[in-house]
CSV table of C-alpha atoms in Angstrom, one decimal:
chain,number,residue,atom,x,y,z
A,1,GLY,CA,148.2,-6.1,80.8
A,2,GLY,CA,146.0,-7.7,83.5
A,3,GLU,CA,145.6,-11.2,84.6
A,4,THR,CA,144.2,-14.0,82.5
A,5,VAL,CA,140.7,-15.1,83.4
A,6,THR,CA,140.2,-18.8,84.4
A,7,LEU,CA,137.0,-20.5,83.4
A,8,GLU,CA,135.3,-22.5,86.1
A,9,CYS,CA,132.2,-24.7,85.7
A,10,GLU,CA,129.9,-25.4,88.6
A,11,ALA,CA,127.8,-28.6,88.4
A,12,VAL,CA,125.4,-30.5,90.7
A,13,VAL,CA,126.1,-34.1,91.5
A,14,TRP,CA,122.9,-36.1,90.5
A,15,GLN,CA,124.1,-39.6,91.2
A,16,ARG,CA,127.4,-41.2,92.0
A,17,THR,CA,129.3,-44.4,92.7
A,18,GLU,CA,132.6,-45.0,94.3
A,19,GLU,CA,134.1,-45.5,90.9
A,20,ASP,CA,133.1,-42.0,89.8
A,21,TRP,CA,135.7,-40.4,92.2
A,22,LYS,CA,138.6,-42.6,91.2
A,23,ASP,CA,139.1,-41.6,87.6
A,24,PRO,CA,139.7,-38.1,86.2
A,25,VAL,CA,137.0,-36.6,84.0
A,26,ASP,CA,137.5,-35.2,80.5
A,27,LEU,CA,136.8,-31.5,80.1
A,28,VAL,CA,135.3,-30.5,76.7
A,29,ARG,CA,134.3,-27.0,75.5
A,30,ALA,CA,132.7,-26.0,72.2
A,31,SER,CA,136.2,-25.8,70.7
A,32,GLY,CA,136.9,-29.4,71.8
A,33,TYR,CA,138.9,-31.2,74.4
A,34,VAL,CA,140.7,-28.9,76.9
A,35,GLY,CA,142.0,-31.3,79.5
A,36,ARG,CA,141.2,-33.5,82.5
A,37,ALA,CA,140.3,-32.9,86.1
A,38,GLN,CA,139.9,-34.9,89.2
A,39,LEU,CA,136.5,-34.7,90.9
A,40,THR,CA,136.5,-34.0,94.6
A,41,PHE,CA,134.2,-36.1,96.7
A,42,ALA,CA,130.7,-34.7,97.0
A,43,GLY,CA,127.4,-36.1,98.0
A,44,VAL,CA,124.3,-36.3,95.8
A,45,GLY,CA,122.9,-32.7,95.4
A,46,GLU,CA,126.1,-31.0,96.3
A,47,ARG,CA,127.9,-28.6,93.9
A,48,VAL,CA,131.3,-29.3,92.5
A,49,LYS,CA,133.6,-26.9,90.6
A,50,LEU,CA,135.8,-27.9,87.7
A,51,GLY,CA,138.5,-25.6,86.2
A,52,PHE,CA,138.6,-25.3,82.4
A,53,GLY,CA,141.8,-23.4,82.0
A,54,SER,CA,142.2,-19.8,80.8
A,55,GLU,CA,140.2,-17.7,78.4
A,56,ASP,CA,142.7,-15.5,76.5
A,57,ALA,CA,140.1,-13.0,75.3
A,58,LEU,CA,139.2,-12.0,78.9
A,59,ARG,CA,141.5,-10.0,81.2
A,60,ILE,CA,141.1,-8.6,84.7
A,61,ALA,CA,143.3,-5.9,86.3
A,62,ARG,CA,143.0,-4.9,90.0
A,63,GLN,CA,144.0,-1.8,91.9
A,64,GLU,CA,143.6,-1.2,95.6
A,65,GLU,CA,144.0,1.9,97.7
A,66,THR,CA,143.6,2.1,101.5
A,67,LYS,CA,142.8,5.2,103.6
A,68,LEU,CA,143.2,5.2,107.4
A,69,ASP,CA,141.2,7.6,109.6
A,70,THR,CA,141.6,7.8,113.4
A,71,ASN,CA,139.1,9.6,115.6
A,72,ARG,CA,141.2,11.8,117.9
A,73,LEU,CA,138.8,11.6,120.9
A,74,THR,CA,138.0,7.9,120.9
A,75,GLY,CA,141.0,6.5,119.1
A,76,ARG,CA,138.7,4.4,116.9
A,77,LYS,CA,140.3,3.6,113.6
A,78,VAL,CA,138.5,3.2,110.2
A,79,ARG,CA,140.5,1.7,107.4
A,80,THR,CA,138.6,2.1,104.0
A,81,HIS,CA,139.6,-0.2,101.1
A,82,PHE,CA,138.9,1.1,97.6
A,83,VAL,CA,139.2,-1.7,95.0
A,84,LYS,CA,138.8,-1.2,91.3
A,85,LEU,CA,138.5,-4.1,88.9
A,86,PHE,CA,139.0,-3.6,85.2
A,87,LEU,CA,137.4,-6.2,83.0
A,88,SER,CA,138.3,-6.4,79.3
A,89,ASN,CA,136.8,-8.7,76.6
A,90,THR,CA,138.9,-8.6,73.5
A,91,GLY,CA,137.0,-11.4,71.9
A,92,SER,CA,134.2,-11.3,69.4
A,93,ARG,CA,131.4,-12.8,71.5
A,94,LEU,CA,129.4,-11.7,74.5
A,95,GLU,CA,130.6,-13.5,77.7
A,96,LYS,CA,128.7,-13.9,80.9
A,97,ILE,CA,131.0,-13.2,83.8
A,98,ALA,CA,130.9,-14.0,87.5
A,99,MET,CA,133.7,-12.4,89.5
A,100,GLU,CA,134.3,-13.0,93.2
A,101,GLU,CA,136.2,-10.8,95.6
A,102,ARG,CA,136.9,-11.5,99.2
A,103,MET,CA,136.5,-9.0,102.0
A,104,PRO,CA,137.4,-9.8,105.7
A,105,VAL,CA,134.9,-11.0,108.2
A,106,SER,CA,135.0,-10.0,111.8
A,107,GLU,CA,134.9,-12.6,114.5
A,108,VAL,CA,135.0,-10.1,117.4
A,109,GLU,CA,132.7,-7.2,118.5
A,110,ALA,CA,135.5,-4.7,118.6
A,111,VAL,CA,136.0,-4.9,114.8
A,112,GLU,CA,133.2,-4.0,112.4
A,113,ILE,CA,133.4,-4.6,108.6
A,114,GLU,CA,131.0,-3.0,106.2
A,115,LEU,CA,130.5,-3.2,102.5
A,116,LEU,CA,130.0,0.5,101.4
A,117,LYS,CA,127.1,-0.1,98.9
A,118,ASP,CA,127.0,3.5,97.7
A,119,LYS,CA,130.6,3.2,96.6
A,120,THR,CA,130.3,-0.3,95.1
A,121,LYS,CA,129.2,-0.4,91.4
A,122,PRO,CA,127.6,-2.4,90.0
A,123,ALA,CA,125.7,-3.8,93.0
A,124,PRO,CA,126.9,-7.3,93.8
A,125,ALA,CA,124.7,-10.2,93.0
A,126,LYS,CA,125.5,-11.8,96.4
A,127,VAL,CA,127.5,-11.2,99.5
A,128,SER,CA,128.1,-14.4,101.5
A,129,GLN,CA,128.5,-14.6,105.3
A,130,ASP,CA,132.1,-15.7,104.5
A,131,GLY,CA,132.9,-12.3,102.9
A,132,ILE,CA,132.7,-13.5,99.3
A,133,VAL,CA,131.3,-10.6,97.2
A,134,ARG,CA,130.0,-11.9,93.8
A,135,PHE,CA,129.5,-9.8,90.8
A,136,GLU,CA,127.6,-11.1,87.7
A,137,LEU,CA,127.7,-9.1,84.5
A,138,PRO,CA,127.8,-9.4,80.8
A,139,ALA,CA,131.1,-8.6,79.0
A,140,PRO,CA,130.2,-7.5,75.4
A,141,PRO,CA,132.7,-8.1,72.6
A,142,SER,CA,135.6,-5.6,72.4
A,143,SER,CA,134.6,-4.0,75.7
A,144,GLN,CA,136.2,-2.6,78.8
A,145,GLN,CA,134.4,-2.2,82.1
A,146,GLU,CA,135.3,-0.8,85.5
A,147,LEU,CA,133.9,-2.2,88.8
A,148,ALA,CA,134.3,-0.4,92.1
A,149,PHE,CA,134.3,-2.4,95.4
A,150,THR,CA,134.6,-0.5,98.7
A,151,TYR,CA,134.5,-1.7,102.3
A,152,SER,CA,135.6,-0.4,105.7
A,153,VAL,CA,137.2,-2.0,108.7
A,154,SER,CA,136.4,-0.1,111.9
A,155,SER,CA,138.2,-1.0,115.2
A,156,SER,CA,138.4,0.3,118.7
A,157,SER,CA,141.6,1.8,119.9
A,158,LYS,CA,142.3,-1.4,121.9
A,159,VAL,CA,142.5,-3.6,118.9
A,160,ALA,CA,146.0,-4.2,117.5
A,161,GLY,CA,147.3,-5.9,114.4
A,162,LEU,CA,144.9,-4.6,111.8
């Protein structure tokens, strides 16, 4: 089982004219033409992403468990999220994979969110301020790998709705 992996290419805009944004672009892989995509407007030097469809040899399955602990004295709640990602490459070539998971970001002092690095394997390549956790890893041919991603959401007893 698992979900199909979608290929995405990231490119940098080097030059542009207004005409560049009106017509769709052709998407071509080593196997040939795979479709068309519309470019979103971006300035010179900005990054744009183009979707190249699915890669049938790659699959991802995701499991998540949540554990809630409440401190009896203070009422502080800690909700720990345990995420497991299972990556399979049934193909015959090595693939370089970048996977992104999102964790919440707190906008108030009463809620603290922390990536539990000792329970996150492999270590992420990057964690953005927007809560995007990026893993970069090779997927050898005919392989299966497990990634663990764990974070906690801690809130005071006065916070509701989490």
